[in-house]
PDB file of C-alpha atoms in Angstrom:
ATOM      1  CA  MET Q   1      -0.038   0.010  -0.023  1.00 54.00           C
ATOM      2  CA  SER Q   2       1.100   3.302  -0.793  1.00 67.00           C
ATOM      3  CA  SER Q   3       1.357   6.249   1.800  1.00 69.00           C
ATOM      4  CA  THR Q   4      -1.587   8.108   0.212  1.00 69.00           C
ATOM      5  CA  GLN Q   5      -3.855   4.973   0.413  1.00 70.00           C
ATOM      6  CA  GLN Q   6      -2.670   4.469   4.152  1.00 71.00           C
ATOM      7  CA  GLU Q   7      -3.696   8.096   4.982  1.00 70.00           C
ATOM      8  CA  GLU Q   8      -7.118   7.546   3.356  1.00 69.00           C
ATOM      9  CA  ASN Q   9      -7.756   4.582   5.493  1.00 70.00           C
ATOM     10  CA  LYS Q  10      -6.918   6.478   8.701  1.00 69.00           C
ATOM     11  CA  LEU Q  11      -9.099   9.437   7.706  1.00 64.00           C
ATOM     12  CA  TYR Q  12     -11.795   7.025   6.966  1.00 68.00           C
ATOM     13  CA  GLN Q  13     -11.502   5.264  10.262  1.00 71.00           C
ATOM     14  CA  ASN Q  14     -11.099   8.399  12.372  1.00 69.00           C
ATOM     15  CA  SER Q  15     -14.296   9.875  10.422  1.00 72.00           C
ATOM     16  CA  THR Q  16     -16.225   6.501  11.132  1.00 76.00           C
ATOM     17  CA  GLN Q  17     -14.849   6.700  14.924  1.00 77.00           C
ATOM     18  CA  GLU Q  18     -16.407  10.346  15.090  1.00 79.00           C
ATOM     19  CA  GLN Q  19     -19.711   9.325  13.807  1.00 80.00           C
ATOM     20  CA  LEU Q  20     -19.839   6.477  16.239  1.00 78.00           C
ATOM     21  CA  ASP Q  21     -19.114   8.860  19.053  1.00 84.00           C
ATOM     22  CA  LYS Q  22     -21.776  11.323  17.828  1.00 84.00           C
ATOM     23  CA  GLU Q  23     -24.231   8.310  17.516  1.00 87.00           C
ATOM     24  CA  ILE Q  24     -23.316   7.270  21.309  1.00 88.00           C
ATOM     25  CA  LEU Q  25     -23.756  10.775  22.371  1.00 87.00           C
ATOM     26  CA  LYS Q  26     -26.858  11.443  20.809  1.00 89.00           C
ATOM     27  CA  GLN Q  27     -28.051   7.966  22.243  1.00 89.00           C
ATOM     28  CA  LYS Q  28     -27.119   9.172  25.783  1.00 88.00           C
ATOM     29  CA  LEU Q  29     -28.961  12.384  25.219  1.00 85.00           C
ATOM     30  CA  ARG Q  30     -32.058  10.553  24.172  1.00 86.00           C
ATOM     31  CA  GLU Q  31     -32.098   8.355  27.232  1.00 87.00           C
ATOM     32  CA  GLU Q  32     -31.462  11.314  29.626  1.00 84.00           C
ATOM     33  CA  ALA Q  33     -34.465  13.204  27.833  1.00 80.00           C
ATOM     34  CA  GLN Q  34     -36.740  10.297  28.492  1.00 80.00           C
ATOM     35  CA  LYS Q  35     -35.642  10.258  32.338  1.00 80.00           C
ATOM     36  CA  ILE Q  36     -36.595  13.931  32.616  1.00 77.00           C
ATOM     37  CA  LYS Q  37     -40.409  14.249  33.822  1.00 68.00           C
ATOM     38  CA  ILE Q  38     -42.270  17.173  32.578  1.00 67.00           C
ATOM     39  CA  ARG Q  39     -45.140  18.110  34.868  1.00 66.00           C
ATOM     40  CA  GLN Q  40     -48.179  19.655  32.962  1.00 65.00           C
ATOM     41  CA  VAL Q  41     -49.935  22.328  34.742  1.00 63.00           C
ATOM     42  CA  GLU Q  42     -53.195  23.468  34.001  1.00 70.00           C
ATOM     43  CA  GLY Q  43     -54.424  26.962  34.615  1.00 71.00           C
ATOM     44  CA  PRO Q  44     -52.346  29.910  36.120  1.00 69.00           C
ATOM     45  CA  TYR Q  45     -49.066  29.247  37.721  1.00 65.00           C
ATOM     46  CA  ASN Q  46     -49.362  29.817  41.383  1.00 67.00           C
ATOM     47  CA  PHE Q  47     -46.168  30.873  42.859  1.00 64.00           C
ATOM     48  CA  ASP Q  48     -44.882  29.083  45.889  1.00 67.00           C
ATOM     49  CA  ASN Q  49     -43.554  32.329  47.208  1.00 67.00           C
ATOM     50  CA  PRO Q  50     -45.568  35.399  46.551  1.00 66.00           C
ATOM     51  CA  HIS Q  51     -42.973  37.682  46.897  1.00 67.00           C
ATOM     52  CA  LEU Q  52     -41.138  36.396  43.781  1.00 65.00           C
ATOM     53  CA  GLU Q  53     -44.221  37.194  41.546  1.00 69.00           C
ATOM     54  CA  HIS Q  54     -43.561  40.423  39.973  1.00 70.00           C
ATOM     55  CA  LYS Q  55     -46.616  42.826  40.029  1.00 74.00           C
ATOM     56  CA  THR Q  56     -47.073  46.455  38.604  1.00 80.00           C
ATOM     57  CA  LYS Q  57     -48.534  49.016  41.055  1.00 86.00           C
ATOM     58  CA  ARG Q  58     -51.547  48.977  38.853  1.00 86.00           C
ATOM     59  CA  GLN Q  59     -52.088  45.161  39.482  1.00 83.00           C
ATOM     60  CA  LYS Q  60     -51.762  45.523  42.954  1.00 85.00           C
ATOM     61  CA  LYS Q  61     -54.100  48.402  43.292  1.00 89.00           C
ATOM     62  CA  LEU Q  62     -56.754  46.423  41.034  1.00 85.00           C
ATOM     63  CA  GLU Q  63     -56.422  43.444  43.183  1.00 86.00           C
ATOM     64  CA  GLU Q  64     -57.104  45.685  46.316  1.00 88.00           C
ATOM     65  CA  LEU Q  65     -59.865  47.160  44.815  1.00 86.00           C
ATOM     66  CA  GLU Q  66     -61.459  43.758  43.791  1.00 85.00           C
ATOM     67  CA  ASN Q  67     -60.975  42.536  47.303  1.00 86.00           C
ATOM     68  CA  LYS Q  68     -62.739  45.567  48.718  1.00 87.00           C
ATOM     69  CA  TYR Q  69     -65.539  45.711  46.436  1.00 80.00           C
ATOM     70  CA  LYS Q  70     -66.179  41.862  45.654  1.00 81.00           C
ATOM     71  CA  ASP Q  71     -69.564  41.700  47.495  1.00 80.00           C
ATOM     72  CA  LYS Q  72     -70.942  45.044  45.717  1.00 73.00           C
ATOM     73  CA  PRO Q  73     -72.437  44.763  42.393  1.00 66.00           C
ATOM     74  CA  LYS Q  74     -70.454  46.244  39.639  1.00 64.00           C
ATOM     75  CA  ILE Q  75     -72.709  49.076  37.994  1.00 63.00           C
ATOM     76  CA  ALA Q  76     -74.993  50.882  40.566  1.00 64.00           C
ATOM     77  CA  PHE Q  77     -78.106  52.629  39.168  1.00 70.00           C
ATOM     78  CA  HIS Q  78     -79.350  55.567  40.966  1.00 74.00           C
ATOM     79  CA  THR Q  79     -82.583  57.362  41.150  1.00 80.00           C
ATOM     80  CA  LEU Q  80     -82.264  61.242  41.917  1.00 82.00           C
ATOM     81  CA  THR Q  81     -84.564  63.761  43.350  1.00 86.00           C
ATOM     82  CA  ASP Q  82     -85.681  66.654  40.996  1.00 88.00           C
ATOM     83  CA  GLU Q  83     -82.934  68.804  42.586  1.00 90.00           C
ATOM     84  CA  GLY Q  84     -80.534  66.040  42.164  1.00 87.00           C
ATOM     85  CA  ASN Q  85     -81.280  65.873  38.595  1.00 88.00           C
ATOM     86  CA  LEU Q  86     -81.036  69.547  37.814  1.00 90.00           C
ATOM     87  CA  LYS Q  87     -77.559  69.714  39.848  1.00 91.00           C
ATOM     88  CA  PHE Q  88     -76.602  66.697  37.555  1.00 89.00           C
ATOM     89  CA  MET Q  89     -77.532  68.615  34.381  1.00 92.00           C
ATOM     90  CA  GLN Q  90     -75.556  71.704  35.510  1.00 93.00           C
ATOM     91  CA  ILE Q  91     -72.397  69.755  36.111  1.00 92.00           C
ATOM     92  CA  LYS Q  92     -72.855  68.233  32.469  1.00 92.00           C
ATOM     93  CA  ARG Q  93     -73.347  71.702  31.332  1.00 94.00           C
ATOM     94  CA  ASP Q  94     -70.111  72.996  33.379  1.00 93.00           C
ATOM     95  CA  MET Q  95     -68.006  70.031  31.930  1.00 93.00           C
ATOM     96  CA  ILE Q  96     -68.872  71.365  28.487  1.00 94.00           C
ATOM     97  CA  TRP Q  97     -68.379  75.060  29.280  1.00 95.00           C
ATOM     98  CA  THR Q  98     -65.033  74.120  30.839  1.00 94.00           C
ATOM     99  CA  THR Q  99     -63.837  72.348  27.894  1.00 94.00           C
ATOM    100  CA  LEU Q 100     -64.766  75.224  25.506  1.00 94.00           C
ATOM    101  CA  GLY Q 101     -63.277  77.760  27.730  1.00 95.00           C
ATOM    102  CA  TRP Q 102     -59.829  75.897  27.425  1.00 94.00           C
ATOM    103  CA  SER Q 103     -60.303  75.486  23.913  1.00 95.00           C
ATOM    104  CA  PHE Q 104     -60.740  79.063  23.547  1.00 95.00           C
ATOM    105  CA  ILE Q 105     -57.605  79.916  25.460  1.00 95.00           C
ATOM    106  CA  GLY Q 106     -55.985  77.337  23.008  1.00 95.00           C
ATOM    107  CA  ASN Q 107     -57.249  79.356  20.058  1.00 96.00           C
ATOM    108  CA  PHE Q 108     -55.729  82.585  21.575  1.00 95.00           C
ATOM    109  CA  ALA Q 109     -52.323  80.714  22.539  1.00 95.00           C
ATOM    110  CA  GLY Q 110     -52.415  79.328  18.902  1.00 95.00           C
ATOM    111  CA  ILE Q 111     -52.942  82.972  17.354  1.00 95.00           C
ATOM    112  CA  LEU Q 112     -49.903  84.278  19.763  1.00 94.00           C
ATOM    113  CA  MET Q 113     -47.742  81.232  18.529  1.00 92.00           C
ATOM    114  CA  VAL Q 114     -48.547  81.838  14.677  1.00 92.00           C
ATOM    115  CA  GLN Q 115     -47.874  85.668  15.309  1.00 90.00           C
ATOM    116  CA  TYR Q 116     -44.371  84.704  16.986  1.00 89.00           C
ATOM    117  CA  ILE Q 117     -43.420  82.408  14.220  1.00 85.00           C
ATOM    118  CA  GLU Q 118     -44.315  85.062  11.729  1.00 84.00           C
ATOM    119  CA  LYS Q 119     -42.194  87.631  13.158  1.00 85.00           C
ATOM    120  CA  SER Q 120     -39.302  85.807  14.389  1.00 80.00           C
ATOM    121  CA  SER Q 121     -38.615  83.314  11.384  1.00 70.00           C
ATOM    122  CA  ASP Q 122     -36.238  85.595   9.163  1.00 72.00           C
ATOM    123  CA  ARG Q 123     -34.501  82.415   7.967  1.00 69.00           C
ATOM    124  CA  TRP Q 124     -38.013  81.130   6.510  1.00 66.00           C
ATOM    125  CA  LYS Q 125     -39.154  84.478   4.772  1.00 72.00           C
ATOM    126  CA  THR Q 126     -37.684  83.552   1.283  1.00 72.00           C
ATOM    127  CA  LEU Q 127     -40.000  82.086  -1.567  1.00 74.00           C
ATOM    128  CA  LYS Q 128     -38.228  78.930  -1.326  1.00 77.00           C
ATOM    129  CA  HIS Q 129     -39.556  78.099   2.281  1.00 78.00           C
ATOM    130  CA  ILE Q 130     -42.923  79.468   1.928  1.00 80.00           C
ATOM    131  CA  ARG Q 131     -44.565  76.051   2.143  1.00 83.00           C
ATOM    132  CA  LYS Q 132     -42.581  75.045   5.261  1.00 84.00           C
ATOM    133  CA  ARG Q 133     -43.302  78.098   7.155  1.00 84.00           C
ATOM    134  CA  GLU Q 134     -47.191  78.202   6.164  1.00 87.00           C
ATOM    135  CA  GLY Q 135     -47.091  74.391   7.055  1.00 89.00           C
ATOM    136  CA  MET Q 136     -45.244  75.048  10.399  1.00 89.00           C
ATOM    137  CA  LYS Q 137     -47.624  77.664  11.295  1.00 90.00           C
ATOM    138  CA  VAL Q 138     -50.685  75.538  10.482  1.00 93.00           C
ATOM    139  CA  VAL Q 139     -49.307  72.569  12.440  1.00 94.00           C
ATOM    140  CA  SER Q 140     -48.259  74.959  15.466  1.00 94.00           C
ATOM    141  CA  PHE Q 141     -51.895  76.344  15.677  1.00 95.00           C
ATOM    142  CA  ILE Q 142     -53.644  73.021  15.542  1.00 96.00           C
ATOM    143  CA  GLY Q 143     -51.233  71.462  18.050  1.00 96.00           C
ATOM    144  CA  THR Q 144     -51.680  74.421  20.574  1.00 96.00           C
ATOM    145  CA  VAL Q 145     -55.593  74.377  20.212  1.00 96.00           C
ATOM    146  CA  LEU Q 146     -55.598  70.592  20.566  1.00 96.00           C
ATOM    147  CA  ALA Q 147     -53.323  70.534  23.832  1.00 96.00           C
ATOM    148  CA  PHE Q 148     -55.401  73.433  25.300  1.00 96.00           C
ATOM    149  CA  THR Q 149     -58.622  71.577  24.581  1.00 95.00           C
ATOM    150  CA  TYR Q 150     -57.271  68.230  25.771  1.00 95.00           C
ATOM    151  CA  TYR Q 151     -56.253  69.513  29.030  1.00 95.00           C
ATOM    152  CA  GLY Q 152     -59.521  71.385  29.671  1.00 95.00           C
ATOM    153  CA  TYR Q 153     -61.343  68.244  28.776  1.00 94.00           C
ATOM    154  CA  GLY Q 154     -59.330  66.358  31.516  1.00 94.00           C
ATOM    155  CA  ARG Q 155     -60.011  68.908  33.959  1.00 94.00           C
ATOM    156  CA  ALA Q 156     -63.665  68.990  33.225  1.00 94.00           C
ATOM    157  CA  ARG Q 157     -63.925  65.089  33.299  1.00 93.00           C
ATOM    158  CA  GLN Q 158     -62.248  65.176  36.905  1.00 93.00           C
ATOM    159  CA  ASP Q 159     -64.531  67.887  38.158  1.00 92.00           C
ATOM    160  CA  PHE Q 160     -67.805  65.987  36.768  1.00 92.00           C
ATOM    161  CA  VAL Q 161     -66.892  62.751  38.336  1.00 91.00           C
ATOM    162  CA  ARG Q 162     -66.025  64.357  41.618  1.00 91.00           C
ATOM    163  CA  GLU Q 163     -69.316  66.334  41.665  1.00 91.00           C
ATOM    164  CA  LYS Q 164     -71.354  63.413  40.409  1.00 89.00           C
ATOM    165  CA  LEU Q 165     -70.279  61.442  43.436  1.00 88.00           C
ATOM    166  CA  LYS Q 166     -71.206  64.214  45.641  1.00 89.00           C
ATOM    167  CA  ILE Q 167     -74.740  64.347  44.003  1.00 88.00           C
ATOM    168  CA  VAL Q 168     -75.427  60.896  44.196  1.00 86.00           C
ATOM    169  CA  ASP Q 169     -74.459  60.816  47.884  1.00 85.00           C
ATOM    170  CA  GLN Q 170     -76.677  63.734  48.868  1.00 87.00           C
ATOM    171  CA  PHE Q 171     -79.734  63.200  46.135  1.00 84.00           C
ATOM    172  CA  SER Q 172     -79.994  59.636  45.710  1.00 81.00           C
ATOM    173  CA  VAL Q 173     -83.395  58.280  46.222  1.00 79.00           C
ATOM    174  CA  SER Q 174     -82.968  54.775  45.452  1.00 71.00           C
ATOM    175  CA  SER Q 175     -79.969  52.671  44.073  1.00 62.00           C
ATOM    176  CA  THR Q 176     -79.168  49.091  43.414  1.00 59.00           C
ATOM    177  CA  THR Q 177     -76.282  49.379  45.964  1.00 55.00           C
ATOM    178  CA  LYS Q 178     -78.667  50.296  48.870  1.00 49.00           C
TER     179      LYS Q 178
END
């Protein structure tokens, strides 16, 4: 035999030996995998240690509220006296007027913003930048009006809910919670 044939035989034997080693290793892995027992758990996982479970503040608060009000119905229907109905309509009206008032303030602030852009933007006064300048004025006006209106609606909504709860406490004749 020549030296090249001997080298080929050695390589063949080494490759077959590597394949055998791989097969043996795969077989051992299969046997170990069969020994592992997997528990099937149905439903939510209950932590053995509740301190390990991560909960956000919102989740914790929601659980506290659910525990606090679990015996009460979710929706309460109230019947108000005539004076209570009148007050309820007044707070609805006040909510609308508060939102509109803040929207008006937003319009005024938007006009001031557009005037400021018009006066201060020397860079944008060339004919080349007319579209950009006009677009910037429109976007700033609409953005200012929307920001003030959104703020006004949020304040009005808070006041409405607060007053509504007071009216229900004072003027409720009958309800599903009593």
